[in-house]
Amino acid sequence: MLRRLGSGGRRPLSALQLGAWGPPRAPTPAPPLRAVGSVPAVGAGGAGGWSEALAASVPVRGAEELLLGAHAATGLPWWGSILLTTVALRASITLPLAAQQHYVLAKVENLQPEIKNIARHLNQEVAVRANQLGWSKRVARLTYLKNMRRLVSELYVRDNCHPFKATVLVWIQLPMWIFMSVALRNFSTGAAHAQGFSVQEQLATGGVLWFPDLTAPDSTWILPVSLGVINLLIVEIFALQKMGMSRFQTYITYFIRAVSVLMIPVAATVPSSIVLYWLCSSFMGLSQNLLLRSPRFRQLCRIPLTKGDSDTPYKDLFAAFYSKFISRK
């Protein structure tokens, strides 16, 4: 009988019984498919219909009401209302979710030594059982992977740190970003369902400095270029933090760099109100990233200490940035 090793020694593997160690059973045949109701085909105007449906959707209308309410309550010009709403959303929604994400990832990182210990001993016991029962290498490998996945899942449940919880931030932040962007587009273009034309007229004179008209693109490209620079800074901070990245992580980093650069010409073609929101949101994201490096803030959020934590994170970040981009020969 195989036994599981926890952090303190050997423990019985409750589900690794004799029957569970045989070759994987053939899957039960799926029931035959039945006909369902017809699905409407997307016609030539499908893309436009989808865009119009999104613009008139309940979440977008909620974003419009939020912006109108903030503007009416504060009495600020529209550029100030957009900044204030963005900061409030970031501080009240995404910052707590980001702290939760770091909490989960820190607990997962602290589990890695225990996972490696279990993997080593499980591999040995599978090899012994394979010799006893005459398993092929394929059967032994599948048995090892099956039980390793189960054991790791048990550890995640035990410590309440399943990695999927770290993705909640993305599933909340991305839709929020889309809905707010579409709401500002509705205001800037005078869409009827967005109480259009009065808001559009206010946005036309609600800008500041070099972009007085929030319904027009920024002809100076200052906002688009600033957006690209901040997004690239966020990517580089992440890359400096993840030294020794895997090939997949490296490809993702290059992809996000490319998207950050491509966002510059895109931002130069949309109303300044949208770019102002994007810029403020990215700046808050950069600030949030730096804040979550602070040992005091991490302690306040009860984020567990990990082996990679530093007492001087900002000094280390500056040294890594200087070494990579400034002192290169």
mmCIF file of C-alpha atoms in Angstrom:
data_model
loop_
_atom_site.group_PDB
_atom_site.id
_atom_site.type_symbol
_atom_site.label_atom_id
_atom_site.label_comp_id
_atom_site.label_asym_id
_atom_site.label_seq_id
_atom_site.Cartn_x
_atom_site.Cartn_y
_atom_site.Cartn_z
ATOM 1 C CA MET A 1 0.000 0.000 0.000
ATOM 2 C CA LEU A 2 1.414 3.345 -1.018
ATOM 3 C CA ARG A 3 1.626 6.008 1.597
ATOM 4 C CA ARG A 4 1.593 9.783 1.253
ATOM 5 C CA LEU A 5 4.277 12.000 2.686
ATOM 6 C CA GLY A 6 3.201 15.296 4.142
ATOM 7 C CA SER A 7 5.450 17.937 5.547
ATOM 8 C CA GLY A 8 6.016 16.002 8.747
ATOM 9 C CA GLY A 9 6.356 12.376 7.565
ATOM 10 C CA ARG A 10 4.495 9.502 5.982
ATOM 11 C CA ARG A 11 0.714 9.426 6.028
ATOM 12 C CA PRO A 12 -1.632 6.851 4.460
ATOM 13 C CA LEU A 13 -2.790 7.663 0.979
ATOM 14 C CA SER A 14 -6.504 7.172 1.504
ATOM 15 C CA ALA A 15 -7.416 7.054 -2.188
ATOM 16 C CA LEU A 16 -4.363 5.119 -3.354
ATOM 17 C CA GLN A 17 -5.960 1.762 -2.771
ATOM 18 C CA LEU A 18 -5.124 -1.359 -4.732
ATOM 19 C CA GLY A 19 -7.974 -0.889 -7.165
ATOM 20 C CA ALA A 20 -6.957 2.746 -7.836
ATOM 21 C CA TRP A 21 -3.479 1.706 -8.927
ATOM 22 C CA GLY A 22 -4.496 -0.398 -11.889
ATOM 23 C CA PRO A 23 -4.439 0.837 -15.452
ATOM 24 C CA PRO A 24 -6.885 3.691 -16.153
ATOM 25 C CA ARG A 25 -10.374 2.497 -16.987
ATOM 26 C CA ALA A 26 -11.878 3.165 -20.356
ATOM 27 C CA PRO A 27 -14.185 6.200 -20.293
ATOM 28 C CA THR A 28 -17.923 5.595 -20.336
ATOM 29 C CA PRO A 29 -19.310 6.246 -23.817
ATOM 30 C CA ALA A 30 -21.034 9.580 -24.080
ATOM 31 C CA PRO A 31 -24.755 9.580 -24.844
ATOM 32 C CA PRO A 32 -25.683 10.362 -28.423
ATOM 33 C CA LEU A 33 -26.165 13.995 -29.271
ATOM 34 C CA ARG A 34 -29.698 15.183 -29.690
ATOM 35 C CA ALA A 35 -30.953 17.881 -31.919
ATOM 36 C CA VAL A 36 -31.382 21.267 -30.355
ATOM 37 C CA GLY A 37 -33.147 24.384 -31.436
ATOM 38 C CA SER A 38 -31.670 26.259 -34.343
ATOM 39 C CA VAL A 39 -29.112 28.974 -33.631
ATOM 40 C CA PRO A 40 -29.606 32.233 -35.478
ATOM 41 C CA ALA A 41 -26.904 32.849 -38.038
ATOM 42 C CA VAL A 42 -24.823 35.993 -37.868
ATOM 43 C CA GLY A 43 -25.564 38.091 -40.866
ATOM 44 C CA ALA A 44 -23.559 40.813 -42.512
ATOM 45 C CA GLY A 45 -24.476 43.224 -39.754
ATOM 46 C CA GLY A 46 -23.597 40.777 -36.987
ATOM 47 C CA ALA A 47 -20.521 42.654 -35.851
ATOM 48 C CA GLY A 48 -22.410 45.936 -35.740
ATOM 49 C CA GLY A 49 -25.281 44.300 -33.923
ATOM 50 C CA TRP A 50 -22.911 42.844 -31.359
ATOM 51 C CA SER A 51 -21.290 46.243 -30.812
ATOM 52 C CA GLU A 52 -24.655 47.951 -30.463
ATOM 53 C CA ALA A 53 -25.835 45.285 -28.049
ATOM 54 C CA LEU A 54 -22.755 45.841 -25.887
ATOM 55 C CA ALA A 55 -23.202 49.615 -25.982
ATOM 56 C CA ALA A 56 -26.820 49.256 -24.799
ATOM 57 C CA SER A 57 -26.130 46.485 -22.260
ATOM 58 C CA VAL A 58 -26.997 46.739 -18.579
ATOM 59 C CA PRO A 59 -23.366 46.844 -17.337
ATOM 60 C CA VAL A 60 -22.527 49.690 -19.736
ATOM 61 C CA ARG A 61 -25.607 51.604 -18.629
ATOM 62 C CA GLY A 62 -24.504 51.050 -15.046
ATOM 63 C CA ALA A 63 -21.102 52.526 -15.890
ATOM 64 C CA GLU A 64 -22.818 55.508 -17.525
ATOM 65 C CA GLU A 65 -24.947 56.086 -14.431
ATOM 66 C CA LEU A 66 -21.839 55.845 -12.242
ATOM 67 C CA LEU A 67 -20.029 58.488 -14.293
ATOM 68 C CA LEU A 68 -23.073 60.772 -14.388
ATOM 69 C CA GLY A 69 -23.594 60.352 -10.649
ATOM 70 C CA ALA A 70 -19.959 61.159 -9.867
ATOM 71 C CA HIS A 71 -20.090 64.213 -12.119
ATOM 72 C CA ALA A 72 -23.317 65.476 -10.547
ATOM 73 C CA ALA A 73 -22.224 64.777 -6.962
ATOM 74 C CA THR A 74 -18.785 66.363 -7.165
ATOM 75 C CA GLY A 75 -19.460 69.220 -9.571
ATOM 76 C CA LEU A 76 -16.038 68.637 -11.098
ATOM 77 C CA PRO A 77 -15.374 69.171 -14.780
ATOM 78 C CA TRP A 78 -15.581 65.996 -16.812
ATOM 79 C CA TRP A 79 -11.848 65.356 -16.845
ATOM 80 C CA GLY A 80 -11.870 65.477 -13.027
ATOM 81 C CA SER A 81 -14.946 63.262 -12.796
ATOM 82 C CA ILE A 82 -13.299 60.640 -15.007
ATOM 83 C CA LEU A 83 -10.115 60.671 -12.922
ATOM 84 C CA LEU A 84 -12.006 60.528 -9.632
ATOM 85 C CA THR A 85 -14.237 57.657 -10.771
ATOM 86 C CA THR A 86 -11.239 55.684 -12.026
ATOM 87 C CA VAL A 87 -9.309 56.150 -8.790
ATOM 88 C CA ALA A 88 -12.359 55.178 -6.727
ATOM 89 C CA LEU A 89 -12.973 52.006 -8.745
ATOM 90 C CA ARG A 90 -9.324 51.002 -8.604
ATOM 91 C CA ALA A 91 -9.003 51.656 -4.883
ATOM 92 C CA SER A 92 -12.271 49.998 -3.850
ATOM 93 C CA ILE A 93 -12.348 46.992 -6.214
ATOM 94 C CA THR A 94 -9.095 46.102 -7.911
ATOM 95 C CA LEU A 95 -6.708 46.907 -5.055
ATOM 96 C CA PRO A 96 -8.387 44.478 -2.600
ATOM 97 C CA LEU A 97 -8.556 41.843 -5.335
ATOM 98 C CA ALA A 98 -4.876 42.381 -6.138
ATOM 99 C CA ALA A 99 -3.984 41.985 -2.470
ATOM 100 C CA GLN A 100 -6.000 38.757 -2.399
ATOM 101 C CA GLN A 101 -4.163 37.602 -5.517
ATOM 102 C CA HIS A 102 -0.774 38.184 -3.851
ATOM 103 C CA TYR A 103 -2.027 36.392 -0.742
ATOM 104 C CA VAL A 104 -2.977 33.299 -2.748
ATOM 105 C CA LEU A 105 0.212 33.300 -4.809
ATOM 106 C CA ALA A 106 2.356 33.650 -1.684
ATOM 107 C CA LYS A 107 0.678 30.630 -0.082
ATOM 108 C CA VAL A 108 1.102 28.630 -3.290
ATOM 109 C CA GLU A 109 4.784 29.554 -3.387
ATOM 110 C CA ASN A 110 5.246 28.470 0.219
ATOM 111 C CA LEU A 111 3.704 25.098 -0.643
ATOM 112 C CA GLN A 112 6.318 24.313 -3.296
ATOM 113 C CA PRO A 113 8.825 22.585 -0.940
ATOM 114 C CA GLU A 114 6.062 20.314 0.393
ATOM 115 C CA ILE A 115 4.852 19.578 -3.140
ATOM 116 C CA LYS A 116 8.374 18.683 -4.267
ATOM 117 C CA ASN A 117 8.788 16.399 -1.233
ATOM 118 C CA ILE A 118 5.521 14.596 -1.983
ATOM 119 C CA ALA A 119 6.411 14.316 -5.675
ATOM 120 C CA ARG A 120 9.766 12.726 -4.913
ATOM 121 C CA HIS A 121 8.380 10.072 -2.600
ATOM 122 C CA LEU A 122 5.319 9.426 -4.750
ATOM 123 C CA ASN A 123 7.576 8.836 -7.737
ATOM 124 C CA GLN A 124 9.566 6.274 -5.758
ATOM 125 C CA GLU A 125 6.474 4.432 -4.585
ATOM 126 C CA VAL A 126 4.957 4.372 -8.069
ATOM 127 C CA ALA A 127 8.192 2.857 -9.385
ATOM 128 C CA VAL A 128 8.061 0.131 -6.719
ATOM 129 C CA ARG A 129 4.416 -0.652 -7.465
ATOM 130 C CA ALA A 130 5.090 -0.658 -11.221
ATOM 131 C CA ASN A 131 7.797 -3.285 -10.732
ATOM 132 C CA GLN A 132 5.500 -5.386 -8.533
ATOM 133 C CA LEU A 133 2.524 -5.306 -10.918
ATOM 134 C CA GLY A 134 4.420 -5.158 -14.199
ATOM 135 C CA TRP A 135 3.030 -1.819 -15.353
ATOM 136 C CA SER A 136 4.257 -0.241 -18.533
ATOM 137 C CA LYS A 137 5.972 3.139 -18.404
ATOM 138 C CA ARG A 138 2.852 4.789 -19.781
ATOM 139 C CA VAL A 139 0.580 3.303 -17.117
ATOM 140 C CA ALA A 140 3.045 4.199 -14.376
ATOM 141 C CA ARG A 141 3.294 7.768 -15.642
ATOM 142 C CA LEU A 142 -0.474 8.199 -15.892
ATOM 143 C CA THR A 143 -0.924 6.781 -12.393
ATOM 144 C CA TYR A 144 1.705 9.130 -11.012
ATOM 145 C CA LEU A 145 0.148 12.195 -12.668
ATOM 146 C CA LYS A 146 -3.375 11.260 -11.576
ATOM 147 C CA ASN A 147 -2.443 10.880 -7.920
ATOM 148 C CA MET A 148 -0.088 13.847 -7.925
ATOM 149 C CA ARG A 149 -2.862 16.104 -9.176
ATOM 150 C CA ARG A 150 -5.142 14.818 -6.440
ATOM 151 C CA LEU A 151 -2.560 15.306 -3.711
ATOM 152 C CA VAL A 152 -1.710 18.827 -4.841
ATOM 153 C CA SER A 153 -5.430 19.687 -4.977
ATOM 154 C CA GLU A 154 -5.769 18.450 -1.399
ATOM 155 C CA LEU A 155 -2.946 20.776 -0.359
ATOM 156 C CA TYR A 156 -4.650 23.723 -2.071
ATOM 157 C CA VAL A 157 -7.920 22.915 -0.307
ATOM 158 C CA ARG A 158 -6.142 22.502 3.019
ATOM 159 C CA ASP A 159 -4.488 25.927 2.760
ATOM 160 C CA ASN A 160 -7.408 27.551 0.888
ATOM 161 C CA CYS A 161 -5.141 28.789 -1.902
ATOM 162 C CA HIS A 162 -6.278 27.271 -5.178
ATOM 163 C CA PRO A 163 -4.430 29.126 -7.975
ATOM 164 C CA PHE A 164 -7.713 29.838 -9.763
ATOM 165 C CA LYS A 165 -8.516 32.329 -7.004
ATOM 166 C CA ALA A 166 -5.559 34.386 -8.198
ATOM 167 C CA THR A 167 -7.334 34.927 -11.537
ATOM 168 C CA VAL A 168 -10.409 36.604 -10.033
ATOM 169 C CA LEU A 169 -8.733 39.994 -10.477
ATOM 170 C CA VAL A 170 -8.574 39.522 -14.252
ATOM 171 C CA TRP A 171 -12.204 38.380 -14.523
ATOM 172 C CA ILE A 172 -13.338 41.521 -12.679
ATOM 173 C CA GLN A 173 -10.887 44.127 -13.943
ATOM 174 C CA LEU A 174 -11.088 43.381 -17.666
ATOM 175 C CA PRO A 175 -14.920 43.587 -17.959
ATOM 176 C CA MET A 176 -14.910 46.736 -15.822
ATOM 177 C CA TRP A 177 -12.332 48.296 -18.147
ATOM 178 C CA ILE A 178 -14.431 47.388 -21.197
ATOM 179 C CA PHE A 179 -17.714 48.666 -19.757
ATOM 180 C CA MET A 180 -16.216 51.976 -18.661
ATOM 181 C CA SER A 181 -14.538 52.445 -22.056
ATOM 182 C CA VAL A 182 -17.776 51.766 -23.940
ATOM 183 C CA ALA A 183 -19.705 54.102 -21.628
ATOM 184 C CA LEU A 184 -17.262 56.929 -22.350
ATOM 185 C CA ARG A 185 -17.481 56.156 -26.068
ATOM 186 C CA ASN A 186 -21.276 56.453 -25.838
ATOM 187 C CA PHE A 187 -20.940 59.835 -24.156
ATOM 188 C CA SER A 188 -18.346 61.069 -26.651
ATOM 189 C CA THR A 189 -20.299 60.015 -29.730
ATOM 190 C CA GLY A 190 -23.698 61.178 -28.469
ATOM 191 C CA ALA A 191 -25.371 57.776 -28.394
ATOM 192 C CA ALA A 192 -29.078 58.240 -27.686
ATOM 193 C CA HIS A 193 -29.324 55.602 -24.948
ATOM 194 C CA ALA A 194 -26.488 57.322 -23.093
ATOM 195 C CA GLN A 195 -28.434 60.562 -22.663
ATOM 196 C CA GLY A 196 -26.189 61.528 -25.508
ATOM 197 C CA PHE A 197 -26.110 65.003 -26.795
ATOM 198 C CA SER A 198 -26.080 67.064 -23.597
ATOM 199 C CA VAL A 199 -23.269 64.925 -22.198
ATOM 200 C CA GLN A 200 -21.432 65.088 -25.510
ATOM 201 C CA GLU A 201 -21.594 68.883 -25.450
ATOM 202 C CA GLN A 202 -20.280 68.923 -21.890
ATOM 203 C CA LEU A 203 -17.412 66.624 -22.816
ATOM 204 C CA ALA A 204 -16.560 68.884 -25.767
ATOM 205 C CA THR A 205 -15.627 71.589 -23.266
ATOM 206 C CA GLY A 206 -14.775 69.366 -20.308
ATOM 207 C CA GLY A 207 -11.099 68.800 -20.987
ATOM 208 C CA VAL A 208 -8.018 70.531 -19.659
ATOM 209 C CA LEU A 209 -4.562 71.664 -20.783
ATOM 210 C CA TRP A 210 -3.764 70.442 -24.313
ATOM 211 C CA PHE A 211 -6.936 68.330 -24.657
ATOM 212 C CA PRO A 212 -9.862 70.709 -23.985
ATOM 213 C CA ASP A 213 -12.227 68.637 -26.141
ATOM 214 C CA LEU A 214 -12.732 65.170 -24.628
ATOM 215 C CA THR A 215 -14.756 64.011 -27.620
ATOM 216 C CA ALA A 216 -11.818 64.446 -30.019
ATOM 217 C CA PRO A 217 -8.585 62.421 -30.233
ATOM 218 C CA ASP A 218 -5.424 63.882 -28.729
ATOM 219 C CA SER A 219 -3.684 65.384 -31.750
ATOM 220 C CA THR A 220 -0.468 65.922 -29.770
ATOM 221 C CA TRP A 221 -0.172 62.171 -28.978
ATOM 222 C CA ILE A 222 0.874 63.055 -25.424
ATOM 223 C CA LEU A 223 -1.866 60.965 -23.822
ATOM 224 C CA PRO A 224 -1.349 57.924 -26.106
ATOM 225 C CA VAL A 225 2.434 57.922 -25.676
ATOM 226 C CA SER A 226 2.105 58.362 -21.904
ATOM 227 C CA LEU A 227 -0.282 55.408 -21.858
ATOM 228 C CA GLY A 228 2.209 53.243 -23.748
ATOM 229 C CA VAL A 229 5.105 54.232 -21.490
ATOM 230 C CA ILE A 230 3.194 53.420 -18.284
ATOM 231 C CA ASN A 231 2.004 50.077 -19.653
ATOM 232 C CA LEU A 232 5.571 49.192 -20.631
ATOM 233 C CA LEU A 233 6.766 50.145 -17.148
ATOM 234 C CA ILE A 234 4.222 47.749 -15.640
ATOM 235 C CA VAL A 235 5.428 44.962 -17.933
ATOM 236 C CA GLU A 236 9.100 45.604 -17.150
ATOM 237 C CA ILE A 237 8.481 45.669 -13.396
ATOM 238 C CA PHE A 238 6.779 42.299 -13.698
ATOM 239 C CA ALA A 239 9.637 40.953 -15.828
ATOM 240 C CA LEU A 240 12.271 42.172 -13.353
ATOM 241 C CA GLN A 241 10.342 40.577 -10.507
ATOM 242 C CA LYS A 242 10.150 37.198 -12.297
ATOM 243 C CA MET A 243 13.790 36.407 -12.900
ATOM 244 C CA GLY A 244 14.364 33.058 -14.578
ATOM 245 C CA MET A 245 10.982 32.979 -16.332
ATOM 246 C CA SER A 246 9.867 29.940 -18.274
ATOM 247 C CA ARG A 247 9.705 30.037 -22.062
ATOM 248 C CA PHE A 248 5.926 30.449 -21.942
ATOM 249 C CA GLN A 249 6.189 33.377 -19.512
ATOM 250 C CA THR A 250 8.817 34.962 -21.746
ATOM 251 C CA TYR A 251 6.536 34.698 -24.782
ATOM 252 C CA ILE A 252 3.641 36.211 -22.827
ATOM 253 C CA THR A 253 5.873 39.081 -21.692
ATOM 254 C CA TYR A 254 6.900 39.851 -25.287
ATOM 255 C CA PHE A 255 3.266 39.655 -26.369
ATOM 256 C CA ILE A 256 2.156 42.154 -23.715
ATOM 257 C CA ARG A 257 5.027 44.459 -24.675
ATOM 258 C CA ALA A 258 3.809 44.376 -28.263
ATOM 259 C CA VAL A 259 0.224 45.089 -27.192
ATOM 260 C CA SER A 260 1.417 48.033 -25.067
ATOM 261 C CA VAL A 261 3.170 49.534 -28.100
ATOM 262 C CA LEU A 262 0.217 48.878 -30.428
ATOM 263 C CA MET A 263 -2.104 50.620 -27.977
ATOM 264 C CA ILE A 264 -0.346 53.921 -28.733
ATOM 265 C CA PRO A 265 -1.685 54.371 -32.301
ATOM 266 C CA VAL A 266 -5.037 52.932 -31.230
ATOM 267 C CA ALA A 267 -5.291 55.485 -28.414
ATOM 268 C CA ALA A 268 -4.487 58.254 -30.905
ATOM 269 C CA THR A 269 -7.672 57.508 -32.848
ATOM 270 C CA VAL A 270 -10.272 57.370 -30.044
ATOM 271 C CA PRO A 271 -11.802 60.229 -28.033
ATOM 272 C CA SER A 272 -9.565 61.760 -25.381
ATOM 273 C CA SER A 273 -12.086 60.876 -22.678
ATOM 274 C CA ILE A 274 -11.391 57.172 -23.256
ATOM 275 C CA VAL A 275 -7.612 57.641 -23.384
ATOM 276 C CA LEU A 276 -7.739 59.692 -20.190
ATOM 277 C CA TYR A 277 -9.530 56.806 -18.489
ATOM 278 C CA TRP A 278 -7.031 54.282 -19.858
ATOM 279 C CA LEU A 279 -4.098 56.426 -18.738
ATOM 280 C CA CYS A 280 -5.475 56.941 -15.238
ATOM 281 C CA SER A 281 -6.325 53.246 -14.920
ATOM 282 C CA SER A 282 -2.808 52.222 -16.018
ATOM 283 C CA PHE A 283 -1.222 54.741 -13.645
ATOM 284 C CA MET A 284 -3.276 53.320 -10.798
ATOM 285 C CA GLY A 285 -2.201 49.845 -11.864
ATOM 286 C CA LEU A 286 1.457 50.901 -11.729
ATOM 287 C CA SER A 287 0.963 52.480 -8.303
ATOM 288 C CA GLN A 288 -0.879 49.379 -7.112
ATOM 289 C CA ASN A 289 1.971 47.167 -8.313
ATOM 290 C CA LEU A 290 4.529 49.245 -6.422
ATOM 291 C CA LEU A 291 2.380 49.448 -3.297
ATOM 292 C CA LEU A 292 2.025 45.683 -3.132
ATOM 293 C CA ARG A 293 5.814 45.421 -2.972
ATOM 294 C CA SER A 294 5.911 47.318 0.314
ATOM 295 C CA PRO A 295 6.664 44.984 3.256
ATOM 296 C CA ARG A 296 4.478 47.094 5.565
ATOM 297 C CA PHE A 297 1.514 47.024 3.198
ATOM 298 C CA ARG A 298 1.911 43.291 2.633
ATOM 299 C CA GLN A 299 1.970 42.791 6.396
ATOM 300 C CA LEU A 300 -1.137 44.956 6.727
ATOM 301 C CA CYS A 301 -2.879 42.740 4.152
ATOM 302 C CA ARG A 302 -1.599 39.626 5.965
ATOM 303 C CA ILE A 303 0.193 38.381 2.875
ATOM 304 C CA PRO A 304 2.503 35.539 3.985
ATOM 305 C CA LEU A 305 6.251 35.990 3.732
ATOM 306 C CA THR A 306 7.978 34.032 0.987
ATOM 307 C CA LYS A 307 11.571 33.138 0.237
ATOM 308 C CA GLY A 308 11.702 35.745 -2.517
ATOM 309 C CA ASP A 309 10.505 38.672 -0.375
ATOM 310 C CA SER A 310 12.962 41.499 0.237
ATOM 311 C CA ASP A 311 13.230 44.064 3.014
ATOM 312 C CA THR A 312 14.271 46.689 0.436
ATOM 313 C CA PRO A 313 12.046 45.963 -2.602
ATOM 314 C CA TYR A 314 12.242 49.432 -4.129
ATOM 315 C CA LYS A 315 16.014 49.597 -3.849
ATOM 316 C CA ASP A 316 16.274 46.138 -5.422
ATOM 317 C CA LEU A 317 13.890 47.131 -8.207
ATOM 318 C CA PHE A 318 15.878 50.254 -9.019
ATOM 319 C CA ALA A 319 19.141 48.293 -9.005
ATOM 320 C CA ALA A 320 17.670 45.663 -11.374
ATOM 321 C CA PHE A 321 16.230 48.352 -13.643
ATOM 322 C CA TYR A 322 19.537 50.225 -13.710
ATOM 323 C CA SER A 323 21.474 47.064 -14.428
ATOM 324 C CA LYS A 324 19.171 45.991 -17.278
ATOM 325 C CA PHE A 325 18.506 49.264 -19.083
ATOM 326 C CA ILE A 326 21.144 51.835 -18.082
ATOM 327 C CA SER A 327 24.451 50.161 -17.303
ATOM 328 C CA ARG A 328 24.314 47.684 -20.204
ATOM 329 C CA LYS A 329 27.449 47.818 -22.334
#
